[in-house]
PDB file of C-alpha atoms in Angstrom:
ATOM      1  CA  SER S  14      10.425   9.815   7.232  1.00  0.00           C
ATOM      2  CA  THR S  15      10.198  11.151   3.111  1.00  0.00           C
ATOM      3  CA  THR S  16      10.280  14.936   2.043  1.00  0.00           C
ATOM      4  CA  MET S  17       9.345  14.701  -1.816  1.00  0.00           C
ATOM      5  CA  GLU S  18       9.418  17.927  -3.650  1.00  0.00           C
ATOM      6  CA  ALA S  19       6.806  18.381  -6.273  1.00  0.00           C
ATOM      7  CA  LEU S  20       5.650  20.669  -9.070  1.00  0.00           C
ATOM      8  CA  ALA S  21       1.729  21.825  -8.444  1.00  0.00           C
ATOM      9  CA  THR S  22       0.619  21.411 -12.022  1.00  0.00           C
ATOM     10  CA  ASP S  23      -2.422  22.464 -10.753  1.00  0.00           C
ATOM     11  CA  GLU S  24      -4.373  24.969  -8.170  1.00  0.00           C
ATOM     12  CA  LEU S  25      -4.171  22.324  -4.816  1.00  0.00           C
ATOM     13  CA  ALA S  26      -6.392  23.154  -1.980  1.00  0.00           C
ATOM     14  CA  SER S  27      -5.963  19.189  -1.369  1.00  0.00           C
ATOM     15  CA  PHE S  28      -3.573  16.155  -3.459  1.00  0.00           C
ATOM     16  CA  ASP S  29      -3.321  12.938  -3.005  1.00  0.00           C
ATOM     17  CA  LEU S  30      -0.342  10.393  -1.710  1.00  0.00           C
ATOM     18  CA  ASP S  31      -0.146   6.634  -1.760  1.00  0.00           C
ATOM     19  CA  PHE S  32       0.729   5.439   1.153  1.00  0.00           C
ATOM     20  CA  MET S  33      -0.570   2.645   3.321  1.00  0.00           C
ATOM     21  CA  GLY S  34      -0.370   0.527   7.259  1.00  0.00           C
ATOM     22  CA  LEU S  35       2.162   2.960   8.905  1.00  0.00           C
ATOM     23  CA  GLU S  36       1.234   5.378  11.405  1.00  0.00           C
ATOM     24  CA  ILE S  37       1.478   8.855  10.770  1.00  0.00           C
ATOM     25  CA  SER S  38       2.672  11.615  13.466  1.00  0.00           C
ATOM     26  CA  ALA S  39       3.119  14.132  11.103  1.00  0.00           C
ATOM     27  CA  VAL S  40       2.697  15.964   8.016  1.00  0.00           C
ATOM     28  CA  THR S  41       3.795  19.213   6.756  1.00  0.00           C
ATOM     29  CA  VAL S  42       3.817  21.246   3.174  1.00  0.00           C
ATOM     30  CA  ASP S  43       6.528  23.864   2.974  1.00  0.00           C
ATOM     31  CA  GLY S  44       7.182  23.925   6.523  1.00  0.00           C
ATOM     32  CA  ILE S  45       3.597  24.120   7.713  1.00  0.00           C
ATOM     33  CA  ALA S  46       1.691  21.571   9.530  1.00  0.00           C
ATOM     34  CA  ALA S  47      -0.955  20.240   6.857  1.00  0.00           C
ATOM     35  CA  ALA S  48      -4.334  18.289   7.486  1.00  0.00           C
ATOM     36  CA  PHE S  49      -4.650  15.126   6.569  1.00  0.00           C
ATOM     37  CA  SER S  50      -6.844  11.918   6.355  1.00  0.00           C
ATOM     38  CA  ARG S  51      -6.353   8.131   4.805  1.00  0.00           C
ATOM     39  CA  ASP S  52      -8.662   6.486   3.423  1.00  0.00           C
ATOM     40  CA  ARG S  53      -6.831   2.985   3.087  1.00  0.00           C
ATOM     41  CA  GLN S  54      -4.006   3.527   0.597  1.00  0.00           C
ATOM     42  CA  GLU S  55      -4.871   6.737   0.076  1.00  0.00           C
ATOM     43  CA  LEU S  56      -2.999   9.739   1.814  1.00  0.00           C
ATOM     44  CA  THR S  57      -5.344  13.144   1.592  1.00  0.00           C
ATOM     45  CA  ILE S  58      -2.731  16.443   2.177  1.00  0.00           C
ATOM     46  CA  THR S  59      -4.968  19.738   3.068  1.00  0.00           C
ATOM     47  CA  PRO S  60      -1.815  22.183   3.346  1.00  0.00           C
ATOM     48  CA  SER S  61      -2.939  25.294   5.487  1.00  0.00           C
ATOM     49  CA  ALA S  62      -3.454  27.432   2.307  1.00  0.00           C
ATOM     50  CA  PRO S  63      -3.708  26.528  -1.688  1.00  0.00           C
ATOM     51  CA  ILE S  64      -0.639  25.557  -3.472  1.00  0.00           C
ATOM     52  CA  ALA S  65      -0.554  27.608  -6.597  1.00  0.00           C
ATOM     53  CA  ALA S  66      -0.533  26.100  -9.926  1.00  0.00           C
ATOM     54  CA  ASP S  67       3.327  25.996 -11.531  1.00  0.00           C
ATOM     55  CA  ALA S  68       4.349  26.169  -7.699  1.00  0.00           C
ATOM     56  CA  ASN S  69       6.893  24.361  -6.355  1.00  0.00           C
ATOM     57  CA  PHE S  70       6.396  22.647  -2.861  1.00  0.00           C
ATOM     58  CA  THR S  71       7.832  20.180  -0.429  1.00  0.00           C
ATOM     59  CA  VAL S  72       5.482  17.736   1.393  1.00  0.00           C
ATOM     60  CA  SER S  73       6.782  15.653   4.239  1.00  0.00           C
ATOM     61  CA  VAL S  74       5.480  12.695   6.127  1.00  0.00           C
ATOM     62  CA  ALA S  75       6.969  11.684   9.353  1.00  0.00           C
ATOM     63  CA  TYR S  76       5.407   7.558  10.765  1.00  0.00           C
ATOM     64  CA  SER S  77       6.604   4.891  12.706  1.00  0.00           C
ATOM     65  CA  GLY S  78       5.914   0.982  12.714  1.00  0.00           C
ATOM     66  CA  THR S  79       6.608  -2.027  10.592  1.00  0.00           C
ATOM     67  CA  PRO S  80       5.424  -2.170   6.728  1.00  0.00           C
ATOM     68  CA  GLU S  81       2.507  -4.395   6.429  1.00  0.00           C
ATOM     69  CA  PRO S  82       2.718  -6.638   2.746  1.00  0.00           C
ATOM     70  CA  ASN S  83       1.158  -5.534  -0.002  1.00  0.00           C
ATOM     71  CA  GLN S  84      -1.413  -8.171  -1.362  1.00  0.00           C
ATOM     72  CA  ASP S  85      -0.992  -8.139  -5.292  1.00  0.00           C
ATOM     73  CA  GLN S  86      -4.234  -8.366  -6.929  1.00  0.00           C
ATOM     74  CA  ALA S  87      -3.058  -8.719 -10.593  1.00  0.00           C
ATOM     75  CA  LEU S  88      -3.496 -12.350 -12.021  1.00  0.00           C
ATOM     76  CA  PHE S  89       0.079 -13.863 -12.685  1.00  0.00           C
ATOM     77  CA  LEU S  90       0.636 -13.134  -9.085  1.00  0.00           C
ATOM     78  CA  ALA S  91      -2.036 -13.814  -7.215  1.00  0.00           C
ATOM     79  CA  GLY S  92      -1.219 -14.199  -3.069  1.00  0.00           C
ATOM     80  CA  THR S  93       2.011 -12.560  -3.333  1.00  0.00           C
ATOM     81  CA  SER S  94       3.052  -9.994  -1.789  1.00  0.00           C
ATOM     82  CA  ASN S  95       5.610  -6.519  -2.185  1.00  0.00           C
ATOM     83  CA  GLY S  96       6.687  -3.757  -0.846  1.00  0.00           C
ATOM     84  CA  TRP S  97       8.673  -3.821   2.123  1.00  0.00           C
ATOM     85  CA  LEU S  98       9.822  -7.733   3.273  1.00  0.00           C
ATOM     86  CA  ALA S  99      11.516  -9.902   5.480  1.00  0.00           C
ATOM     87  CA  TRP S 100      13.385 -11.872   3.264  1.00  0.00           C
ATOM     88  CA  GLY S 101      14.831 -14.814   5.305  1.00  0.00           C
ATOM     89  CA  GLU S 102      16.223 -14.157   8.714  1.00  0.00           C
ATOM     90  CA  LYS S 103      19.127 -11.685   7.568  1.00  0.00           C
ATOM     91  CA  ILE S 104      17.423  -9.436   4.795  1.00  0.00           C
ATOM     92  CA  VAL S 105      14.797  -6.804   4.868  1.00  0.00           C
ATOM     93  CA  GLY S 106      14.240  -4.285   1.838  1.00  0.00           C
ATOM     94  CA  ALA S 107      11.933  -3.976  -0.820  1.00  0.00           C
ATOM     95  CA  ALA S 108      10.422  -5.548  -4.131  1.00  0.00           C
ATOM     96  CA  ASN S 109       7.940  -2.992  -4.760  1.00  0.00           C
ATOM     97  CA  GLN S 110       6.784  -4.682  -8.424  1.00  0.00           C
ATOM     98  CA  PRO S 111       4.043  -3.436  -9.277  1.00  0.00           C
ATOM     99  CA  ASP S 112       2.413  -0.654  -6.696  1.00  0.00           C
ATOM    100  CA  GLY S 113       4.232  -2.604  -3.181  1.00  0.00           C
ATOM    101  CA  ALA S 114       6.471   0.915  -2.950  1.00  0.00           C
ATOM    102  CA  MET S 115       2.991   2.599  -1.057  1.00  0.00           C
ATOM    103  CA  ASN S 116       3.745  -0.113   2.014  1.00  0.00           C
ATOM    104  CA  TRP S 117       7.017   2.171   2.961  1.00  0.00           C
ATOM    105  CA  ILE S 118       7.294   5.423   1.014  1.00  0.00           C
ATOM    106  CA  PRO S 119       4.531   7.912   0.705  1.00  0.00           C
ATOM    107  CA  SER S 120       4.729   8.419  -2.902  1.00  0.00           C
ATOM    108  CA  ASN S 121       2.694   9.174  -5.909  1.00  0.00           C
ATOM    109  CA  ASN S 122       2.679   5.466  -7.381  1.00  0.00           C
ATOM    110  CA  HIS S 123       2.743   5.404 -10.878  1.00  0.00           C
ATOM    111  CA  PRO S 124       5.064   4.421 -13.175  1.00  0.00           C
ATOM    112  CA  SER S 125       4.294   7.425 -15.264  1.00  0.00           C
ATOM    113  CA  ASP S 126       5.838   9.517 -12.249  1.00  0.00           C
ATOM    114  CA  LYS S 127       8.862   9.383 -11.855  1.00  0.00           C
ATOM    115  CA  ALA S 128      11.438  11.082  -9.485  1.00  0.00           C
ATOM    116  CA  THR S 129      14.849  11.181  -8.461  1.00  0.00           C
ATOM    117  CA  PHE S 130      15.796  10.038  -5.388  1.00  0.00           C
ATOM    118  CA  THR S 131      17.766  10.056  -1.829  1.00  0.00           C
ATOM    119  CA  PHE S 132      18.313   7.472   0.351  1.00  0.00           C
ATOM    120  CA  ARG S 133      19.345   8.031   4.235  1.00  0.00           C
ATOM    121  CA  ILE S 134      19.465   4.712   5.808  1.00  0.00           C
ATOM    122  CA  THR S 135      20.443   3.949   9.396  1.00  0.00           C
ATOM    123  CA  VAL S 136      21.276   0.018  10.303  1.00  0.00           C
ATOM    124  CA  ASP S 137      23.582  -1.780  13.225  1.00  0.00           C
ATOM    125  CA  ASP S 138      26.816  -3.594  12.487  1.00  0.00           C
ATOM    126  CA  PRO S 139      27.508  -5.687  10.851  1.00  0.00           C
ATOM    127  CA  ASN S 140      24.523  -5.096   8.036  1.00  0.00           C
ATOM    128  CA  VAL S 141      25.257  -2.698   4.998  1.00  0.00           C
ATOM    129  CA  ALA S 142      22.379  -0.640   3.400  1.00  0.00           C
ATOM    130  CA  VAL S 143      21.877  -1.016   0.056  1.00  0.00           C
ATOM    131  CA  ALA S 144      19.783   0.974  -2.669  1.00  0.00           C
ATOM    132  CA  SER S 145      19.340   2.385  -6.365  1.00  0.00           C
ATOM    133  CA  GLY S 146      22.022   4.758  -7.186  1.00  0.00           C
ATOM    134  CA  ILE S 147      25.317   5.579  -5.916  1.00  0.00           C
ATOM    135  CA  LEU S 148      26.509   4.854  -2.264  1.00  0.00           C
ATOM    136  CA  GLN S 149      27.381   9.256  -1.619  1.00  0.00           C
ATOM    137  CA  GLU S 150      28.644   8.941   1.783  1.00  0.00           C
ATOM    138  CA  VAL S 151      28.500   6.504   4.954  1.00  0.00           C
ATOM    139  CA  ILE S 152      28.487   8.462   8.083  1.00  0.00           C
ATOM    140  CA  ALA S 153      29.008   6.459  11.010  1.00  0.00           C
ATOM    141  CA  VAL S 154      26.507   7.992  14.285  1.00  0.00           C
ATOM    142  CA  ASP S 155      28.415   5.933  16.467  1.00  0.00           C
ATOM    143  CA  ASN S 156      30.609   2.562  17.422  1.00  0.00           C
ATOM    144  CA  ASP S 157      28.711   0.294  15.555  1.00  0.00           C
ATOM    145  CA  THR S 158      26.085   2.298  14.040  1.00  0.00           C
ATOM    146  CA  ASN S 159      26.137   3.881  10.498  1.00  0.00           C
ATOM    147  CA  THR S 160      24.259   6.187   8.262  1.00  0.00           C
ATOM    148  CA  TYR S 161      24.274   5.166   4.193  1.00  0.00           C
ATOM    149  CA  ILE S 162      23.378   7.744   1.429  1.00  0.00           C
ATOM    150  CA  TRP S 163      22.378   6.546  -1.398  1.00  0.00           C
ATOM    151  CA  ALA S 164      21.562   8.884  -4.343  1.00  0.00           C
ATOM    152  CA  MET S 165      19.319   7.989  -7.864  1.00  0.00           C
ATOM    153  CA  ASP S 166      19.115  11.121 -10.223  1.00  0.00           C
ATOM    154  CA  ALA S 167      18.141   9.551 -13.074  1.00  0.00           C
ATOM    155  CA  PRO S 168      14.345   9.318 -13.138  1.00  0.00           C
ATOM    156  CA  MET S 169      12.801   6.294 -11.737  1.00  0.00           C
ATOM    157  CA  ALA S 170       9.575   5.414 -11.054  1.00  0.00           C
ATOM    158  CA  THR S 171       8.581   3.757  -7.700  1.00  0.00           C
ATOM    159  CA  GLN S 172       7.869   0.235  -8.823  1.00  0.00           C
ATOM    160  CA  ILE S 173      11.830  -0.697  -9.467  1.00  0.00           C
ATOM    161  CA  ALA S 174      12.693   1.564  -6.542  1.00  0.00           C
ATOM    162  CA  THR S 175      14.680  -0.402  -4.005  1.00  0.00           C
ATOM    163  CA  VAL S 176      16.548  -0.877  -0.187  1.00  0.00           C
ATOM    164  CA  MET S 177      18.039  -3.418   0.865  1.00  0.00           C
ATOM    165  CA  VAL S 178      19.554  -4.185   4.836  1.00  0.00           C
ATOM    166  CA  GLY S 179      21.647  -7.338   5.350  1.00  0.00           C
ATOM    167  CA  GLU S 180      25.296  -8.447   6.026  1.00  0.00           C
ATOM    168  CA  PHE S 181      26.350  -7.990   2.336  1.00  0.00           C
ATOM    169  CA  GLU S 182      29.623  -8.188   0.842  1.00  0.00           C
ATOM    170  CA  ARG S 183      30.302  -6.108  -2.067  1.00  0.00           C
ATOM    171  CA  VAL S 184      32.644  -6.904  -5.187  1.00  0.00           C
ATOM    172  CA  GLU S 185      33.537  -5.075  -8.016  1.00  0.00           C
ATOM    173  CA  SER S 186      34.665  -4.508 -11.589  1.00  0.00           C
ATOM    174  CA  VAL S 187      34.168  -2.652 -14.665  1.00  0.00           C
ATOM    175  CA  ALA S 188      32.401  -3.254 -17.886  1.00  0.00           C
ATOM    176  CA  PRO S 189      34.488  -2.859 -21.026  1.00  0.00           C
ATOM    177  CA  ASN S 190      33.046   0.417 -22.155  1.00  0.00           C
ATOM    178  CA  GLY S 191      34.136   2.131 -18.300  1.00  0.00           C
ATOM    179  CA  VAL S 192      30.988   1.201 -16.464  1.00  0.00           C
ATOM    180  CA  PRO S 193      31.762   0.292 -12.855  1.00  0.00           C
ATOM    181  CA  ILE S 194      29.997  -2.670 -11.552  1.00  0.00           C
ATOM    182  CA  ARG S 195      29.641  -3.720  -7.704  1.00  0.00           C
ATOM    183  CA  ASN S 196      27.705  -6.680  -6.680  1.00  0.00           C
ATOM    184  CA  TYR S 197      26.384  -7.338  -3.378  1.00  0.00           C
ATOM    185  CA  PHE S 198      26.138 -11.324  -1.860  1.00  0.00           C
ATOM    186  CA  LEU S 199      25.795 -12.748   1.708  1.00  0.00           C
ATOM    187  CA  PRO S 200      29.083 -14.037   3.028  1.00  0.00           C
ATOM    188  CA  GLY S 201      28.766 -17.377   2.012  1.00  0.00           C
ATOM    189  CA  THR S 202      27.132 -16.891  -1.351  1.00  0.00           C
ATOM    190  CA  ASP S 203      28.291 -20.101  -3.768  1.00  0.00           C
ATOM    191  CA  GLN S 204      30.759 -19.208  -5.920  1.00  0.00           C
ATOM    192  CA  ALA S 205      28.516 -20.548  -9.195  1.00  0.00           C
ATOM    193  CA  ASP S 206      26.196 -17.711  -7.977  1.00  0.00           C
ATOM    194  CA  ILE S 207      28.985 -15.092  -7.757  1.00  0.00           C
ATOM    195  CA  ASP S 208      30.373 -16.247 -11.328  1.00  0.00           C
ATOM    196  CA  ALA S 209      26.651 -16.235 -12.786  1.00  0.00           C
ATOM    197  CA  PHE S 210      27.361 -12.866 -13.582  1.00  0.00           C
ATOM    198  CA  ASP S 211      30.888 -12.618 -15.054  1.00  0.00           C
ATOM    199  CA  PRO S 212      28.850 -11.975 -18.900  1.00  0.00           C
ATOM    200  CA  THR S 213      27.640  -8.716 -17.429  1.00  0.00           C
ATOM    201  CA  GLY S 214      30.246  -6.948 -19.042  1.00  0.00           C
ATOM    202  CA  GLU S 215      29.922  -8.625 -22.509  1.00  0.00           C
ATOM    203  CA  MET S 216      26.163  -8.096 -22.079  1.00  0.00           C
ATOM    204  CA  MET S 217      25.863  -4.481 -21.328  1.00  0.00           C
ATOM    205  CA  VAL S 218      28.488  -3.980 -24.356  1.00  0.00           C
ATOM    206  CA  TYR S 219      26.264  -6.028 -27.060  1.00  0.00           C
ATOM    207  CA  LEU S 220      22.806  -3.890 -25.496  1.00  0.00           C
ATOM    208  CA  GLU S 221      24.439  -1.028 -26.233  1.00  0.00           C
ATOM    209  CA  GLU S 222      24.920  -1.728 -29.952  1.00  0.00           C
ATOM    210  CA  LEU S 223      21.681  -2.275 -30.274  1.00  0.00           C
ATOM    211  CA  LEU S 224      19.896   0.458 -27.619  1.00  0.00           C
ATOM    212  CA  GLY S 225      22.186   2.810 -27.216  1.00  0.00           C
ATOM    213  CA  PRO S 226      24.873   3.934 -24.141  1.00  0.00           C
ATOM    214  CA  TYR S 227      23.848   2.581 -20.488  1.00  0.00           C
ATOM    215  CA  PRO S 228      21.682   4.924 -19.048  1.00  0.00           C
ATOM    216  CA  TYR S 229      23.087   4.902 -15.449  1.00  0.00           C
ATOM    217  CA  GLU S 230      25.960   5.821 -13.838  1.00  0.00           C
ATOM    218  CA  ALA S 231      26.971   2.537 -12.333  1.00  0.00           C
ATOM    219  CA  TYR S 232      25.428  -1.040 -12.869  1.00  0.00           C
ATOM    220  CA  GLY S 233      25.401  -3.991 -10.145  1.00  0.00           C
ATOM    221  CA  VAL S 234      23.065  -7.164  -8.618  1.00  0.00           C
ATOM    222  CA  MET S 235      21.774  -8.126  -5.317  1.00  0.00           C
ATOM    223  CA  VAL S 236      21.621 -11.593  -4.549  1.00  0.00           C
ATOM    224  CA  ILE S 237      18.759 -11.867  -1.790  1.00  0.00           C
ATOM    225  CA  PRO S 238      18.415 -16.104  -0.800  1.00  0.00           C
ATOM    226  CA  ASP S 239      14.641 -16.393   0.512  1.00  0.00           C
ATOM    227  CA  TYR S 240      13.267 -13.796  -2.351  1.00  0.00           C
ATOM    228  CA  ILE S 241      10.926 -14.413  -5.011  1.00  0.00           C
ATOM    229  CA  ALA S 242      11.466 -17.592  -5.644  1.00  0.00           C
ATOM    230  CA  ASP S 243      13.420 -18.509  -9.113  1.00  0.00           C
ATOM    231  CA  SER S 244      12.876 -15.305  -9.793  1.00  0.00           C
ATOM    232  CA  ALA S 245      14.378 -11.481 -10.330  1.00  0.00           C
ATOM    233  CA  LEU S 246      13.404  -8.031 -10.259  1.00  0.00           C
ATOM    234  CA  GLU S 247      14.780  -4.739 -12.470  1.00  0.00           C
ATOM    235  CA  THR S 248      15.382  -2.273  -9.388  1.00  0.00           C
ATOM    236  CA  GLN S 249      16.640  -0.186 -10.983  1.00  0.00           C
ATOM    237  CA  SER S 250      20.950  -0.210 -11.436  1.00  0.00           C
ATOM    238  CA  LEU S 251      21.292  -2.652  -8.957  1.00  0.00           C
ATOM    239  CA  SER S 252      18.686  -5.572 -10.320  1.00  0.00           C
ATOM    240  CA  THR S 253      17.854  -7.939  -7.284  1.00  0.00           C
ATOM    241  CA  PHE S 254      18.025 -11.971  -7.666  1.00  0.00           C
ATOM    242  CA  ASP S 255      16.868 -15.178  -6.235  1.00  0.00           C
ATOM    243  CA  ASP S 256      19.863 -17.505  -5.556  1.00  0.00           C
ATOM    244  CA  PHE S 257      17.824 -20.205  -7.530  1.00  0.00           C
ATOM    245  CA  GLY S 258      18.200 -22.424  -4.995  1.00  0.00           C
ATOM    246  CA  ALA S 259      20.158 -25.791  -6.115  1.00  0.00           C
ATOM    247  CA  GLU S 260      19.955 -24.348  -9.450  1.00  0.00           C
ATOM    248  CA  ALA S 261      22.372 -21.801 -11.227  1.00  0.00           C
ATOM    249  CA  ILE S 262      21.034 -18.519 -11.670  1.00  0.00           C
ATOM    250  CA  PRO S 263      20.046 -18.419 -15.397  1.00  0.00           C
ATOM    251  CA  GLU S 264      22.125 -17.232 -18.080  1.00  0.00           C
ATOM    252  CA  VAL S 265      19.690 -15.220 -19.895  1.00  0.00           C
ATOM    253  CA  THR S 266      17.702 -14.069 -16.978  1.00  0.00           C
ATOM    254  CA  VAL S 267      21.036 -12.202 -16.326  1.00  0.00           C
ATOM    255  CA  MET S 268      20.476 -10.404 -19.655  1.00  0.00           C
ATOM    256  CA  HIS S 269      16.896  -9.585 -19.247  1.00  0.00           C
ATOM    257  CA  GLU S 270      16.841  -7.449 -15.845  1.00  0.00           C
ATOM    258  CA  LEU S 271      20.078  -5.909 -17.790  1.00  0.00           C
ATOM    259  CA  PHE S 272      18.624  -5.113 -21.224  1.00  0.00           C
ATOM    260  CA  HIS S 273      15.017  -3.576 -18.380  1.00  0.00           C
ATOM    261  CA  GLN S 274      17.430  -1.082 -17.674  1.00  0.00           C
ATOM    262  CA  TRP S 275      16.903   0.492 -21.068  1.00  0.00           C
ATOM    263  CA  TYR S 276      13.766  -1.087 -22.076  1.00  0.00           C
ATOM    264  CA  GLY S 277      11.451  -0.708 -18.466  1.00  0.00           C
ATOM    265  CA  ASN S 278      13.001   1.653 -16.309  1.00  0.00           C
ATOM    266  CA  THR S 279      14.373   4.496 -18.557  1.00  0.00           C
ATOM    267  CA  LEU S 280      11.661   3.594 -21.507  1.00  0.00           C
ATOM    268  CA  THR S 281       8.241   2.995 -18.971  1.00  0.00           C
ATOM    269  CA  VAL S 282       5.094   2.351 -19.498  1.00  0.00           C
ATOM    270  CA  ALA S 283       2.623   5.210 -19.417  1.00  0.00           C
ATOM    271  CA  ASP S 284      -0.037   2.814 -17.316  1.00  0.00           C
ATOM    272  CA  TRP S 285      -0.167  -0.796 -15.594  1.00  0.00           C
ATOM    273  CA  GLY S 286      -1.806  -2.361 -17.930  1.00  0.00           C
ATOM    274  CA  ASP S 287       1.353  -2.341 -20.412  1.00  0.00           C
ATOM    275  CA  LEU S 288       3.728  -3.672 -18.247  1.00  0.00           C
ATOM    276  CA  TRP S 289       3.792  -6.612 -20.480  1.00  0.00           C
ATOM    277  CA  LEU S 290       5.641  -4.638 -22.929  1.00  0.00           C
ATOM    278  CA  HIS S 291       8.639  -4.372 -20.409  1.00  0.00           C
ATOM    279  CA  GLU S 292       8.118  -8.074 -19.496  1.00  0.00           C
ATOM    280  CA  GLY S 293       7.732  -9.239 -23.331  1.00  0.00           C
ATOM    281  CA  PHE S 294      10.511  -6.982 -25.001  1.00  0.00           C
ATOM    282  CA  ALA S 295      12.648  -8.140 -22.124  1.00  0.00           C
ATOM    283  CA  ARG S 296      12.089 -12.045 -22.640  1.00  0.00           C
ATOM    284  CA  TYR S 297      13.187 -11.626 -26.864  1.00  0.00           C
ATOM    285  CA  SER S 298      16.540  -9.809 -25.330  1.00  0.00           C
ATOM    286  CA  GLU S 299      17.058 -13.849 -24.084  1.00  0.00           C
ATOM    287  CA  VAL S 300      16.366 -15.294 -27.105  1.00  0.00           C
ATOM    288  CA  LEU S 301      19.124 -11.936 -28.959  1.00  0.00           C
ATOM    289  CA  TRP S 302      21.909 -13.195 -26.464  1.00  0.00           C
ATOM    290  CA  TYR S 303      21.406 -16.703 -27.547  1.00  0.00           C
ATOM    291  CA  GLU S 304      21.341 -15.749 -30.974  1.00  0.00           C
ATOM    292  CA  HIS S 305      24.786 -13.432 -30.955  1.00  0.00           C
ATOM    293  CA  THR S 306      26.750 -15.897 -28.749  1.00  0.00           C
ATOM    294  CA  GLY S 307      26.015 -18.297 -31.288  1.00  0.00           C
ATOM    295  CA  ARG S 308      23.431 -20.794 -29.429  1.00  0.00           C
ATOM    296  CA  LEU S 309      20.787 -20.620 -32.094  1.00  0.00           C
ATOM    297  CA  ASP S 310      19.330 -24.204 -30.537  1.00  0.00           C
ATOM    298  CA  ASP S 311      18.866 -22.768 -27.284  1.00  0.00           C
ATOM    299  CA  ALA S 312      17.463 -19.848 -29.016  1.00  0.00           C
ATOM    300  CA  ASN S 313      14.876 -21.870 -30.725  1.00  0.00           C
ATOM    301  CA  ALA S 314      14.385 -23.896 -27.293  1.00  0.00           C
ATOM    302  CA  LEU S 315      13.591 -20.366 -26.188  1.00  0.00           C
ATOM    303  CA  LEU S 316      10.940 -19.595 -28.295  1.00  0.00           C
ATOM    304  CA  THR S 317       9.232 -22.598 -28.567  1.00  0.00           C
ATOM    305  CA  ALA S 318       8.592 -22.734 -24.769  1.00  0.00           C
ATOM    306  CA  ALA S 319       7.511 -19.335 -24.428  1.00  0.00           C
ATOM    307  CA  TYR S 320       4.732 -20.075 -27.541  1.00  0.00           C
ATOM    308  CA  GLU S 321       3.678 -23.166 -25.934  1.00  0.00           C
ATOM    309  CA  GLY S 322       3.733 -22.021 -22.702  1.00  0.00           C
ATOM    310  CA  GLN S 323       1.763 -18.646 -23.684  1.00  0.00           C
ATOM    311  CA  LEU S 324      -1.048 -21.082 -24.813  1.00  0.00           C
ATOM    312  CA  HIS S 325      -0.993 -23.104 -22.174  1.00  0.00           C
ATOM    313  CA  THR S 326      -2.010 -20.229 -20.382  1.00  0.00           C
ATOM    314  CA  ALA S 327      -4.482 -19.171 -23.074  1.00  0.00           C
ATOM    315  CA  LEU S 328      -6.112 -22.596 -22.966  1.00  0.00           C
ATOM    316  CA  ALA S 329      -5.969 -23.545 -18.925  1.00  0.00           C
ATOM    317  CA  PRO S 330      -6.404 -19.903 -17.576  1.00  0.00           C
ATOM    318  CA  GLU S 331      -7.840 -21.532 -14.155  1.00  0.00           C
ATOM    319  CA  GLU S 332      -4.466 -23.344 -13.891  1.00  0.00           C
ATOM    320  CA  TYR S 333      -2.326 -19.922 -14.212  1.00  0.00           C
ATOM    321  CA  ALA S 334      -4.515 -18.281 -11.915  1.00  0.00           C
ATOM    322  CA  GLY S 335      -3.840 -20.897  -8.761  1.00  0.00           C
TER     323      GLY S 335
END
């Protein structure tokens, strides 16, 4: 189930949330049963009485089932899935960007409408539930079941919210600026993949010099085998990485996702069409990191590769679209 606290900016005889696939058993507004209907992902809720302008209200949606993968229609992601998915045989969880959150949580699924989140996830041992934010409590339900409560107290867009469930092991450290770092790996993760995140503290100090204080209570990463191939996602305060197969996790990708915590997560575009700004500046941070660490040849090579890649895309768009 999902419970959402909201503010009516106008009088509402009804309102819409984004939610697809899963079977809804009940909807309430301020504890009173509400009528609802759904057209594809558009969930329309009609409370028993109109909600006054400027009034706070609470809506709860009870639902069940197995999430259906959301097929992304963006050009460069055409044919891929997002939302709540299985990652191999050992992990399930969310990769929402850009609009996949609606396959597992009812919400206003738009980058301009951020919210604070509390996640309550009940799992069987030996699984662990990991989510955006700070772990508040682990409650034993019975001898082999636990409920993990995570809270993200800073506003967060749905596209970068996440929950992952698997047999994770937690590795803790503290950055030079005092920010706690907690990384999550499966047992047997290659040591090279664990060590790939050693520069995180130094990167954070450098980015604070450029962008100001780190915006969240803690940072960390999850490494997910069988994640989006050779990719990563700036899930808020807890970035998600593929293991990059036989290749090492690139240092510049570690920088890229950390940079997003400022630019993309805290400072966020108002509409989907401008998401390239998130990625463009994060890509530029890779060049800045190479320059900061004295690797000018690598910085120039990265700039050249980015330019030639975009030029190829412009000249052969049919290849880019798959």
